[in-house]
JSON list of C-alpha atoms in Angstrom, two decimals:
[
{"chain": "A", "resi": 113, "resn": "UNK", "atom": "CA", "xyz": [-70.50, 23.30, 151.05]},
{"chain": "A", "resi": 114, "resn": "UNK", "atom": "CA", "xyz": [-67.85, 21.70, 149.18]},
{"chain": "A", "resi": 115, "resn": "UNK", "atom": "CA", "xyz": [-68.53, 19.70, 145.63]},
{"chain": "A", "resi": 116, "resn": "UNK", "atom": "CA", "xyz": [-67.53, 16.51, 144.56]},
{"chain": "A", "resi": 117, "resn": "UNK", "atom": "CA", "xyz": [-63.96, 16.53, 144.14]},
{"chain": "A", "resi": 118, "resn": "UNK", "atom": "CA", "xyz": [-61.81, 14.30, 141.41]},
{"chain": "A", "resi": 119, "resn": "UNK", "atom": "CA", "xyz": [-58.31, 14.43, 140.63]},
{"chain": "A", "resi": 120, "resn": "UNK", "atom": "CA", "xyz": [-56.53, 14.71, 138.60]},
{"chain": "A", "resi": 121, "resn": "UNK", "atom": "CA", "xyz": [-57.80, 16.93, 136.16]},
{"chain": "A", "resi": 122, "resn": "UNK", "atom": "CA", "xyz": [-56.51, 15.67, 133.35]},
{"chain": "A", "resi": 123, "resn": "UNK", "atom": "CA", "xyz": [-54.28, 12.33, 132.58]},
{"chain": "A", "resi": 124, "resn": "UNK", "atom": "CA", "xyz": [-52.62, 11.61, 129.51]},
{"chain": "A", "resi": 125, "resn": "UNK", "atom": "CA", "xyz": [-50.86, 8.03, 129.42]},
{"chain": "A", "resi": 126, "resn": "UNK", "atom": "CA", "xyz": [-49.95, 5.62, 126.62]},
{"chain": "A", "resi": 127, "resn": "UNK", "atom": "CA", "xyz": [-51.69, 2.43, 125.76]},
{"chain": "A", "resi": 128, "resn": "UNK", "atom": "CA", "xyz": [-51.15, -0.91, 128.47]},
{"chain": "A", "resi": 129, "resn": "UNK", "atom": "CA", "xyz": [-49.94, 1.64, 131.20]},
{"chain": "A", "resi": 130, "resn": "UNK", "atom": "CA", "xyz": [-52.20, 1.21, 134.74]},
{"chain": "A", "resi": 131, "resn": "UNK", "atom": "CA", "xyz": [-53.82, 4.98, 135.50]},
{"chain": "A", "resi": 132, "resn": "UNK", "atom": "CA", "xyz": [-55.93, 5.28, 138.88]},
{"chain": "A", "resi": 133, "resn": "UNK", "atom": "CA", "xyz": [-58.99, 8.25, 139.18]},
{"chain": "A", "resi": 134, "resn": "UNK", "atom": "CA", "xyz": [-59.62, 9.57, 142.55]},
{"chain": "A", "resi": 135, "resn": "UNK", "atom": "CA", "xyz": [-63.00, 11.09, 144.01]},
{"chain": "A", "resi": 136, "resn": "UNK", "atom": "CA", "xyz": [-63.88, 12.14, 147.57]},
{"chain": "A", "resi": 137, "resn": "UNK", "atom": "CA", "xyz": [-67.82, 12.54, 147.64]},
{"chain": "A", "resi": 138, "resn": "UNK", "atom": "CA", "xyz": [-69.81, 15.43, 149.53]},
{"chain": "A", "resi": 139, "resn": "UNK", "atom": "CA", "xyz": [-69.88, 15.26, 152.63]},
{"chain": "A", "resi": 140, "resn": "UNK", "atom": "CA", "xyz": [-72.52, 12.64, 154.66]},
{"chain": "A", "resi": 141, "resn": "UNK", "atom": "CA", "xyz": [-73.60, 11.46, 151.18]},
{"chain": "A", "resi": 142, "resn": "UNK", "atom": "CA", "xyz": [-73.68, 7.46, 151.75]},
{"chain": "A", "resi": 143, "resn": "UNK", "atom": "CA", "xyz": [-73.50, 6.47, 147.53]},
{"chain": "A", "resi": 144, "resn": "UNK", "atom": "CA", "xyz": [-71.14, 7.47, 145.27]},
{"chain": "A", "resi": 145, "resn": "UNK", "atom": "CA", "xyz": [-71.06, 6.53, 141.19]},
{"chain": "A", "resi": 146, "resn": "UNK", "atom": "CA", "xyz": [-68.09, 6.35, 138.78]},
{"chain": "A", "resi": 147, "resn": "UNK", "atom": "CA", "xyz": [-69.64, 7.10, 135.22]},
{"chain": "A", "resi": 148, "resn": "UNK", "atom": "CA", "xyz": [-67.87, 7.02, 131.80]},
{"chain": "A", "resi": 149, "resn": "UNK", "atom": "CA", "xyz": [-68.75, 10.09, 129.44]},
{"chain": "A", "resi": 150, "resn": "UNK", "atom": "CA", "xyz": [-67.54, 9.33, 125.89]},
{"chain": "A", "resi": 151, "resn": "UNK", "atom": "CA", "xyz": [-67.50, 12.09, 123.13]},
{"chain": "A", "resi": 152, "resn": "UNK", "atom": "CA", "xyz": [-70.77, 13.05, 122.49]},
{"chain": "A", "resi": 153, "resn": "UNK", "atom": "CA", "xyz": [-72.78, 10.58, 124.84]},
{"chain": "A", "resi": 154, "resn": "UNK", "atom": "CA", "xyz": [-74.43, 10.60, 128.12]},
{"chain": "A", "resi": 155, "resn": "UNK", "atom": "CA", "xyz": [-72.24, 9.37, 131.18]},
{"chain": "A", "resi": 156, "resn": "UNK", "atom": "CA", "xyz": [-72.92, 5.36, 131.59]},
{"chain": "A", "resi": 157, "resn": "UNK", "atom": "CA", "xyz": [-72.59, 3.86, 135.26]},
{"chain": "A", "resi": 158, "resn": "UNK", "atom": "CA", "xyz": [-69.45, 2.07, 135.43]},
{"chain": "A", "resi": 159, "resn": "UNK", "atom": "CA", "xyz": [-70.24, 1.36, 139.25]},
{"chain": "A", "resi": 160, "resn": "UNK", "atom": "CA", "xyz": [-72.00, 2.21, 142.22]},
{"chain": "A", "resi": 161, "resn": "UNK", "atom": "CA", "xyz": [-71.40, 2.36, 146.02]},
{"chain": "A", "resi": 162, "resn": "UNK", "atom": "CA", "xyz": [-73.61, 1.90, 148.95]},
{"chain": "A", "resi": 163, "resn": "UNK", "atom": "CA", "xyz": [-71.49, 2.92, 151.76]},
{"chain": "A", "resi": 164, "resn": "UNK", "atom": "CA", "xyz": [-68.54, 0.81, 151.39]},
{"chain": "A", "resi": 165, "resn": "UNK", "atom": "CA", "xyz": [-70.36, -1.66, 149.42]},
{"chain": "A", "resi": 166, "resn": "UNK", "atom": "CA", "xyz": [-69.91, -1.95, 145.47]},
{"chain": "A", "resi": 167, "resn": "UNK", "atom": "CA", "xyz": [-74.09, -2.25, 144.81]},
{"chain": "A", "resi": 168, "resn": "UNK", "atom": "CA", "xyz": [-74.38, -2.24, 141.10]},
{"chain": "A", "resi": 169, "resn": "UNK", "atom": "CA", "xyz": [-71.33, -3.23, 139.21]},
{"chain": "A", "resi": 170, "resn": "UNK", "atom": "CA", "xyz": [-72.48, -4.86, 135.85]},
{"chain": "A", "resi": 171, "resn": "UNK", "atom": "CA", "xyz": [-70.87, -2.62, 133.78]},
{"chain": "A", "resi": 172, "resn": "UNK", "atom": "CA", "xyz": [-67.43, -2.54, 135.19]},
{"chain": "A", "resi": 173, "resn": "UNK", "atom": "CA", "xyz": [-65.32, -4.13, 132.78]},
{"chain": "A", "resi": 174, "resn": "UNK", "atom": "CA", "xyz": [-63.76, -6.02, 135.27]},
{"chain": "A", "resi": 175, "resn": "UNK", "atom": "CA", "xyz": [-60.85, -7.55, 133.44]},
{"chain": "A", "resi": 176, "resn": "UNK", "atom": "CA", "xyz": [-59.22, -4.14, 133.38]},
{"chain": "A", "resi": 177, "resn": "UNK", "atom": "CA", "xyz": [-60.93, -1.85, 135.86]},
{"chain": "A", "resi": 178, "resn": "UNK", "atom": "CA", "xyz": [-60.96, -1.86, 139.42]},
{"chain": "A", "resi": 179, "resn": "UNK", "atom": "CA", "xyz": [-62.56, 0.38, 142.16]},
{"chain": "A", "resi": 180, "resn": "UNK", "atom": "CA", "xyz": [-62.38, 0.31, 145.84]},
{"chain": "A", "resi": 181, "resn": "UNK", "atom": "CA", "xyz": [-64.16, 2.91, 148.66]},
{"chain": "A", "resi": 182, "resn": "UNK", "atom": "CA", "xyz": [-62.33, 2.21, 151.65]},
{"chain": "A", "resi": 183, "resn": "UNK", "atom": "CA", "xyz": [-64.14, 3.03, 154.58]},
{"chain": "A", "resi": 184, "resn": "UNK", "atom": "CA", "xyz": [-67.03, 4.34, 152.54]},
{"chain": "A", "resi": 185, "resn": "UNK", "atom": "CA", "xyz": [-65.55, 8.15, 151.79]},
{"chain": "A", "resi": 186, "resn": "UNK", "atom": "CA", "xyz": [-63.07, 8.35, 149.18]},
{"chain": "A", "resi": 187, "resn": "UNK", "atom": "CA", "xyz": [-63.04, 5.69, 146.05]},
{"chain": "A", "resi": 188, "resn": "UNK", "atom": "CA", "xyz": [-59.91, 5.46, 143.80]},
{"chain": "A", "resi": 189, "resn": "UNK", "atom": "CA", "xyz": [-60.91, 3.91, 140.10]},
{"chain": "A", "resi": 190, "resn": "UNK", "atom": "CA", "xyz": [-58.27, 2.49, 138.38]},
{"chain": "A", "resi": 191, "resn": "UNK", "atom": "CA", "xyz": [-57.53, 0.87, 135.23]},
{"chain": "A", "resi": 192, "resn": "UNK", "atom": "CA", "xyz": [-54.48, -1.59, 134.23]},
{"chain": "A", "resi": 193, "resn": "UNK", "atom": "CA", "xyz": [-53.33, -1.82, 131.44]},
{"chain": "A", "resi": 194, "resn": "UNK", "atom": "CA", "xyz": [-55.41, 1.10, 129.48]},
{"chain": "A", "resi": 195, "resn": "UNK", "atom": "CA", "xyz": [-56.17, 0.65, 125.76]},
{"chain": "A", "resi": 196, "resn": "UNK", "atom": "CA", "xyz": [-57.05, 3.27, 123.43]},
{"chain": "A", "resi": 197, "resn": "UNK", "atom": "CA", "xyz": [-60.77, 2.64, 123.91]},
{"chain": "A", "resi": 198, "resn": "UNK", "atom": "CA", "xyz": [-60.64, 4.08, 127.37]},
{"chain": "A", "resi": 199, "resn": "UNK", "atom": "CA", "xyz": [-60.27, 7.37, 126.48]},
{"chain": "A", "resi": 200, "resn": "UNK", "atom": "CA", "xyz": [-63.29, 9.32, 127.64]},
{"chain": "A", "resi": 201, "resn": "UNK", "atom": "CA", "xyz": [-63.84, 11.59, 130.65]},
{"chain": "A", "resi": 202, "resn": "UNK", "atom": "CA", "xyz": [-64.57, 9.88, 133.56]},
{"chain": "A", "resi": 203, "resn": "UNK", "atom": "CA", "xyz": [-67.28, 11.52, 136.59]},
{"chain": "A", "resi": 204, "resn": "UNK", "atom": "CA", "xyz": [-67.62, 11.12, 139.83]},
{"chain": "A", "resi": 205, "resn": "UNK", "atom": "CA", "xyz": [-70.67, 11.81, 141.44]},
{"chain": "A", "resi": 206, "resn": "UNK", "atom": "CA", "xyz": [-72.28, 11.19, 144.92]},
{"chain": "A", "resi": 207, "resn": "UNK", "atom": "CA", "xyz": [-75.53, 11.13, 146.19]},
{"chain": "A", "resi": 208, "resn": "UNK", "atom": "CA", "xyz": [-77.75, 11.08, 150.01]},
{"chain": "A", "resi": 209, "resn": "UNK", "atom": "CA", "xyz": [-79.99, 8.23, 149.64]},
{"chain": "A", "resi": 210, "resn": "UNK", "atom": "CA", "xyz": [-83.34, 9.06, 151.91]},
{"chain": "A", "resi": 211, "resn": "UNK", "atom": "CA", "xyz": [-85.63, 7.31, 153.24]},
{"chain": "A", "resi": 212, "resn": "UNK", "atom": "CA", "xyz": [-88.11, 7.55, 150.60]},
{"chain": "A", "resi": 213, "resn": "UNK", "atom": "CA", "xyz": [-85.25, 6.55, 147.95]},
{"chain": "A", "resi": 214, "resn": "UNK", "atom": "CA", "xyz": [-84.84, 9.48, 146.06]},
{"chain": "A", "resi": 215, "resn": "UNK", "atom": "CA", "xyz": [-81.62, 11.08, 145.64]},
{"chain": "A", "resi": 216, "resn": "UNK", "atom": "CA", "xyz": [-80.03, 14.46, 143.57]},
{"chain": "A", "resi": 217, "resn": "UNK", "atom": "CA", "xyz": [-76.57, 13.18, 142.06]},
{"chain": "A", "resi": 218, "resn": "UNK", "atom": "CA", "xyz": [-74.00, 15.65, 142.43]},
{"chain": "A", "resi": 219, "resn": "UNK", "atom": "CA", "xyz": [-71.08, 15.44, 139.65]},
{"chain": "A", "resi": 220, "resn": "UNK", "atom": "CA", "xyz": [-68.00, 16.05, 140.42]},
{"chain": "A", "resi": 221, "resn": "UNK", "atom": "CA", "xyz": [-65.68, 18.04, 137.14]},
{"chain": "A", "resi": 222, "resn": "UNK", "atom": "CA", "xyz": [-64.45, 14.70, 135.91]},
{"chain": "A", "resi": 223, "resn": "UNK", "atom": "CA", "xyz": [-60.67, 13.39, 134.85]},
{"chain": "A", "resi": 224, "resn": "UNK", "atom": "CA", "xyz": [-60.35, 13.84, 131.40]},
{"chain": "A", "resi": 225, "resn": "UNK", "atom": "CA", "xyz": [-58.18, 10.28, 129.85]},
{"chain": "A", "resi": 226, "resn": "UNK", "atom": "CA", "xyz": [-56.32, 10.51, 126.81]},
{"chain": "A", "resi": 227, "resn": "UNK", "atom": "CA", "xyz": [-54.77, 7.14, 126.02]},
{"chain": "A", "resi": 228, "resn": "UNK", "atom": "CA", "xyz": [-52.27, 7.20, 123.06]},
{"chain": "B", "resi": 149, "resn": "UNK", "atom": "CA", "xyz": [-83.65, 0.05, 120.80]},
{"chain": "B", "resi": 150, "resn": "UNK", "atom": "CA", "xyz": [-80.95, 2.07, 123.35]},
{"chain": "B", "resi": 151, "resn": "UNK", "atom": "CA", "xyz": [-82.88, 2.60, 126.90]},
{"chain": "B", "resi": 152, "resn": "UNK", "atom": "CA", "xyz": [-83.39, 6.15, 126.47]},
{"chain": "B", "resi": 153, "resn": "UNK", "atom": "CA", "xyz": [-83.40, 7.88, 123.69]},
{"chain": "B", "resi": 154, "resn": "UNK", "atom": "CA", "xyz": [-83.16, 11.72, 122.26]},
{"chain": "B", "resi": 155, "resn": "UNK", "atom": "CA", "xyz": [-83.22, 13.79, 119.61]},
{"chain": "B", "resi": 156, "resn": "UNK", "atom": "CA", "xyz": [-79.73, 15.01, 119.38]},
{"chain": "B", "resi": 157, "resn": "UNK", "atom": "CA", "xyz": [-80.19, 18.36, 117.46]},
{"chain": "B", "resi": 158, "resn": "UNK", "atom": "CA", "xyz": [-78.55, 20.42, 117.49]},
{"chain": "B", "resi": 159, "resn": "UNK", "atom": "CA", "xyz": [-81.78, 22.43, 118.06]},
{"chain": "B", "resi": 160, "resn": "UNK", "atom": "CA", "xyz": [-80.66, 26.45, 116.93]},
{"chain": "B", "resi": 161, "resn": "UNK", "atom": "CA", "xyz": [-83.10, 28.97, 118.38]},
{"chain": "B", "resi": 162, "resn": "UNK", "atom": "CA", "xyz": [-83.04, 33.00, 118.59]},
{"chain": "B", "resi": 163, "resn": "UNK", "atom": "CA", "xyz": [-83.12, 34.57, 122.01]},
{"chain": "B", "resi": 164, "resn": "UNK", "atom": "CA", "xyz": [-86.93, 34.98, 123.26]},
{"chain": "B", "resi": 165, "resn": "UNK", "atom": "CA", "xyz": [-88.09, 31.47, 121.31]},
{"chain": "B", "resi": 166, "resn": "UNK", "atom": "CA", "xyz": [-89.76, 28.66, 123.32]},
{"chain": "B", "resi": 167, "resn": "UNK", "atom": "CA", "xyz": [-88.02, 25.26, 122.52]},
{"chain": "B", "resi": 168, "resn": "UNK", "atom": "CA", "xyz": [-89.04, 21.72, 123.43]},
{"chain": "B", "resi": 169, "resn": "UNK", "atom": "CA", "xyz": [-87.06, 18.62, 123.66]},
{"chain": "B", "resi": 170, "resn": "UNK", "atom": "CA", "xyz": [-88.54, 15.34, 124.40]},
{"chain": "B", "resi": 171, "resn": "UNK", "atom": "CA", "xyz": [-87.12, 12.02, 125.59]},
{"chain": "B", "resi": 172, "resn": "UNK", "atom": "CA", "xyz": [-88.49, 8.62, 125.29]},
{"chain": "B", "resi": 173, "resn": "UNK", "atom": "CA", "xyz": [-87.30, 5.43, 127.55]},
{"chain": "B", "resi": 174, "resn": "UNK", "atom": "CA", "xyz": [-87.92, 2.23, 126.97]},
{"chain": "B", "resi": 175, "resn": "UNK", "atom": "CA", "xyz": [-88.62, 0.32, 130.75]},
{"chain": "B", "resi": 176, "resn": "UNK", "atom": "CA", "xyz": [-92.05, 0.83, 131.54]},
{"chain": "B", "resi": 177, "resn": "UNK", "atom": "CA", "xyz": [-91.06, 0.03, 135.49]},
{"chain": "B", "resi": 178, "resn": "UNK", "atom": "CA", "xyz": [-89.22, 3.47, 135.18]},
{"chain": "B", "resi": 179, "resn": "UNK", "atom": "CA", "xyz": [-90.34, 5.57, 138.32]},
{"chain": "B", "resi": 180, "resn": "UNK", "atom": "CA", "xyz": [-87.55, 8.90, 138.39]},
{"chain": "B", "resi": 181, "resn": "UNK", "atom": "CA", "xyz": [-87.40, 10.96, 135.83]},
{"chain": "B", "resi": 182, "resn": "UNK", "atom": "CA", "xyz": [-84.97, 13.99, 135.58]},
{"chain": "B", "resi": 183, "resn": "UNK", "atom": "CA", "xyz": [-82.96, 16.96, 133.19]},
{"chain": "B", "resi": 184, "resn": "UNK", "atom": "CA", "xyz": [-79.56, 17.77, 133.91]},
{"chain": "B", "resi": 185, "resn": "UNK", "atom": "CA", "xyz": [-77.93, 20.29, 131.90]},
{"chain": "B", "resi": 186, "resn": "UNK", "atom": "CA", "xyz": [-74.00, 19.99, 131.10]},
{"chain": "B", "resi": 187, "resn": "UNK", "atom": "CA", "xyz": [-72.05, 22.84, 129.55]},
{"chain": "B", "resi": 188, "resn": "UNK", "atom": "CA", "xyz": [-69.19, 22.16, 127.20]},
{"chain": "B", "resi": 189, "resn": "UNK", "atom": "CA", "xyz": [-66.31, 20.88, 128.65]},
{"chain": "B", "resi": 190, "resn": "UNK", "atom": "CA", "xyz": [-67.98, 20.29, 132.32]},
{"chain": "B", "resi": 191, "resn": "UNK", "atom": "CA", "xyz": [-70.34, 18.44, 134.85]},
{"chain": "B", "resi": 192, "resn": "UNK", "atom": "CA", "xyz": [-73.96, 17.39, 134.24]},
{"chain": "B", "resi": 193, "resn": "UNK", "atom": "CA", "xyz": [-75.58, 19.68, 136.86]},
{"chain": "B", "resi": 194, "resn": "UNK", "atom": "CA", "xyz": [-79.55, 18.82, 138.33]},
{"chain": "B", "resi": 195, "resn": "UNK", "atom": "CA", "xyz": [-81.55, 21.14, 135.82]},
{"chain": "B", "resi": 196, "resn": "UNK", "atom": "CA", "xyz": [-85.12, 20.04, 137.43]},
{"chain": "B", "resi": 197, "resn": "UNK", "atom": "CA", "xyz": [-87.07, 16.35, 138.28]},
{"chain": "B", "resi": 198, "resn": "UNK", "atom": "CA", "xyz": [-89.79, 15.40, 136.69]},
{"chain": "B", "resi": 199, "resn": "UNK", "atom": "CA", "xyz": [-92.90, 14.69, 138.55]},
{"chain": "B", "resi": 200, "resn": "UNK", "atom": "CA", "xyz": [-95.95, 13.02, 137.26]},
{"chain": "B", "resi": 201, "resn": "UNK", "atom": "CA", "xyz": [-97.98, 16.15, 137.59]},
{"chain": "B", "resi": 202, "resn": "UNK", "atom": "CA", "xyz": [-95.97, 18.39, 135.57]},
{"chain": "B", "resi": 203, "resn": "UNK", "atom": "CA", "xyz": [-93.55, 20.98, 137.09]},
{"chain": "B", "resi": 204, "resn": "UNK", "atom": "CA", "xyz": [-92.47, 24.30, 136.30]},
{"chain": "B", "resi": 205, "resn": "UNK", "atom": "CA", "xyz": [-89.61, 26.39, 137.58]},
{"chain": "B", "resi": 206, "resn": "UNK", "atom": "CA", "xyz": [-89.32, 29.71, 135.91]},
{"chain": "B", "resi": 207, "resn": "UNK", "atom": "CA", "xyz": [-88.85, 29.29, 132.43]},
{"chain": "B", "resi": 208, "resn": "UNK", "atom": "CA", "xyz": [-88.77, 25.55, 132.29]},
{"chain": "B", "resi": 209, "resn": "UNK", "atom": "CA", "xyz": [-91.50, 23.20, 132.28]},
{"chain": "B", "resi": 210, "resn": "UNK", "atom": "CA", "xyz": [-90.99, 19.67, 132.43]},
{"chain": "B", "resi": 211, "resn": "UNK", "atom": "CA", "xyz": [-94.02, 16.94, 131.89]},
{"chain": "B", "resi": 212, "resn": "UNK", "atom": "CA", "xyz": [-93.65, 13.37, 132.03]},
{"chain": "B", "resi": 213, "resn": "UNK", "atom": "CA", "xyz": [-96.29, 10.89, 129.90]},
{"chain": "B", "resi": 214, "resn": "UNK", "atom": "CA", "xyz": [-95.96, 7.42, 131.62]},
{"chain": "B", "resi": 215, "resn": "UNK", "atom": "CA", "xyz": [-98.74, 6.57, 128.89]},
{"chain": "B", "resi": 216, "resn": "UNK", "atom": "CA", "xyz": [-96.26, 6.87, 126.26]},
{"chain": "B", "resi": 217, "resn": "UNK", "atom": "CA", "xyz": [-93.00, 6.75, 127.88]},
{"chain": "B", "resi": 218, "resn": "UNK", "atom": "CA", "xyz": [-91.39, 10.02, 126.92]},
{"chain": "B", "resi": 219, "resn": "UNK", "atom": "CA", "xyz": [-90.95, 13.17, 129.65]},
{"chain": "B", "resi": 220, "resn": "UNK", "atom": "CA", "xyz": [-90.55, 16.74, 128.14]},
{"chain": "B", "resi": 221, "resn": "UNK", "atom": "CA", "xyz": [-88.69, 19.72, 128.55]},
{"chain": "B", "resi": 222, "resn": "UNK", "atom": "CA", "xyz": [-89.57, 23.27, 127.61]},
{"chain": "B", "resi": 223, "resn": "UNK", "atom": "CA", "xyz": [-87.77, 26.27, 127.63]},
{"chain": "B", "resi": 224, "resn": "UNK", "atom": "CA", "xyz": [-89.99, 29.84, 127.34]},
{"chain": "B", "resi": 225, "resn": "UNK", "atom": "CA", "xyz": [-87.98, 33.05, 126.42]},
{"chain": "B", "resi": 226, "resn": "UNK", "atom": "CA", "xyz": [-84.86, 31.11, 125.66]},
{"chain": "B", "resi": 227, "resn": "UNK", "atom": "CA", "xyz": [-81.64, 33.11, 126.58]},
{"chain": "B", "resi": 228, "resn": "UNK", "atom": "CA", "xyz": [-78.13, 32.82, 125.16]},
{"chain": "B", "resi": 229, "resn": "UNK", "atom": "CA", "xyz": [-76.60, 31.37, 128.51]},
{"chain": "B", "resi": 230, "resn": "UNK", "atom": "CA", "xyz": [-79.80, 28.33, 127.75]},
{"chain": "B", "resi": 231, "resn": "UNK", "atom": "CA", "xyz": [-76.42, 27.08, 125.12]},
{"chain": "B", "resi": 232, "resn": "UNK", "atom": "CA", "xyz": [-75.93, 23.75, 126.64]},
{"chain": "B", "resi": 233, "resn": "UNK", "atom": "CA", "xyz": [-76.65, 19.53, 126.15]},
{"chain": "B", "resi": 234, "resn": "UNK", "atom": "CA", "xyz": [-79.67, 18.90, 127.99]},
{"chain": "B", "resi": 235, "resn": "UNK", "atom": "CA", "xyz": [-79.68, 15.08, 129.38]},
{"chain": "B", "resi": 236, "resn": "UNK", "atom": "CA", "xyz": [-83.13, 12.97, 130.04]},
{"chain": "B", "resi": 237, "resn": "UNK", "atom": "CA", "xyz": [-81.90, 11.23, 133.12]},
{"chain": "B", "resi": 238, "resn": "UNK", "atom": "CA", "xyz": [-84.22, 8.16, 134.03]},
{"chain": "B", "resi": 239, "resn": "UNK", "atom": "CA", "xyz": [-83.74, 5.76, 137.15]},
{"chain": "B", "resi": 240, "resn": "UNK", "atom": "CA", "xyz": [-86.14, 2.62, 138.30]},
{"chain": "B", "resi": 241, "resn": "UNK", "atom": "CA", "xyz": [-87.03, 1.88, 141.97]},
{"chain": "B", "resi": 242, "resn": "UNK", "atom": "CA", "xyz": [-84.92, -0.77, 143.90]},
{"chain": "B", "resi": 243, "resn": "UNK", "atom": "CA", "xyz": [-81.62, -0.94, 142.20]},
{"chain": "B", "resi": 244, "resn": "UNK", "atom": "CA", "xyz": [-81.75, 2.80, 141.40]},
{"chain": "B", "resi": 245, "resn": "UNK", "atom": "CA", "xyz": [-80.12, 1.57, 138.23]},
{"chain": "B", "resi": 246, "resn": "UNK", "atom": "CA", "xyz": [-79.79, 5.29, 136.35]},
{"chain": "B", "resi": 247, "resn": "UNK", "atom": "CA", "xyz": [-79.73, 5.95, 132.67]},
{"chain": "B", "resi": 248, "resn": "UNK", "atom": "CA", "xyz": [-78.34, 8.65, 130.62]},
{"chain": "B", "resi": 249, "resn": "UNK", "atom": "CA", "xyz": [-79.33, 9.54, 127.24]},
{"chain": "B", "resi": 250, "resn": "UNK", "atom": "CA", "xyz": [-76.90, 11.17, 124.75]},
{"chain": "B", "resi": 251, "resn": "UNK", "atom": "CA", "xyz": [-78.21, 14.74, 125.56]},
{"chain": "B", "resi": 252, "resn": "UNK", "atom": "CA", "xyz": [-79.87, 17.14, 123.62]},
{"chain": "B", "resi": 253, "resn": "UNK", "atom": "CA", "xyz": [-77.51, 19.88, 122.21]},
{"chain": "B", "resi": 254, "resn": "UNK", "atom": "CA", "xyz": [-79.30, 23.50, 122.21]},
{"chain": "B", "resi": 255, "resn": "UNK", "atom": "CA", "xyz": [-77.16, 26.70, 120.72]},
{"chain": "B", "resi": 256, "resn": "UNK", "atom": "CA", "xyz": [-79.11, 29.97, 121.71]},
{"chain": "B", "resi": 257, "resn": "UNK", "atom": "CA", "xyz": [-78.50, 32.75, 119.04]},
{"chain": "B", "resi": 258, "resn": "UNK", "atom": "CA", "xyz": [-78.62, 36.34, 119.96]}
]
């Protein structure tokens, strides 16, 4: 079974430029998260998806960051412009939310963001 | 008072020693409790859940204390490929809001 898959890999961009993150989820799992990893912390939820629907974004910064999941699959994370704060590695993970509510996440390897 | 919180080590160990790590979180409406392991440079991956009884799988033993908030991990006969961050992953009921801490960095020595 195929993982989580994010590209790119790696993105390096300079400061005020727009970059966009992509992630298509396992396969039949219905949520998918976009966490921030910074240097030598634990990933923090940027947003999570229910299907097509954004569930839990409080900690999107919204005046810069944007995600969509059209048709509930794929989700493309962007930000515009980037400042030199944003650079972290940013995860992808995805999840089958059953009946009873539990759920494994499964991280995908992440696009590493250098912003000069 | 961050939401959950670790020691950060880094814990160093010889191969064969049992280490523990413990995490403590703050919401007492906390119901999930997990360890995910992440190697340098990659993923967090699902090391084990934590369930209210206690649960073992091989070598590791995780116990969560609702009493006091904090679950445990504990690794017996520690080997060198055990060299990773260990994160205390904890997640409430309803909004399945999920928390992170800042891992627990272990370096196995041989």
């Amino acid at each position: 079974e195929a993982g989580v898959v994010q590209s790119p890999r790696y993105k390096i961009i300079e400061k005020k430029q727009p970059v966009a993150f992509w992630c298509n989820p396992i396969s039949g799992h219905n949520t998918l998260y976009w966490y921030r990893q910074n240097l030598g912390q634990g990933p923090e939820l940027l947003i999570r998806y229910e299907n097509e629907e954004a569930v839990d974004d409080s900690q999107l910064p919204k005046d810069r960051f944007s995600a969509e999941r059209l048709k509930g699959v794929d989700s493309t994370l962007k930000i515009q412009p980037a400042e030199l704060g944003d650079s972290a590695v940013y995860l992808c993970a995805s999840s089958l939310i059953g009946g009873m509510g539990t759920d494994t996440q499964y991280f995908g390897p992440g696009t590493r963001l250098t912003v000069l | 008072r961050k939401e959950v919180e670790q020691d950060p080590g880094p814990f160093n160990v010889p191969e064969g020693a049992t280490v523990a790590f413990n995490c403590t979180y703050s919401n007492s409406a906390s119901q999930s409790f997990f360890w995910y392991r992440q190697d340098c440079r990659k993923e967090p991956k699902l090391l084990m859940s934590v369930y209210s009884s206690g649960n073992e799988d091989g070598r590791f033993t995780a116990q969560l204390n609702r009493a006091s908030q904090y679950i445990s991990l504990l690794i017996r006969d520690s080997k060198l490929s055990d060299s990773a961050t260990y994160l205390c992953v904890v997640r409430d009921t309803g909004g399945f809001k999920t928390i992170f801490g800042a891992g627990t960095r272990l370096f196995v020595k041989a």
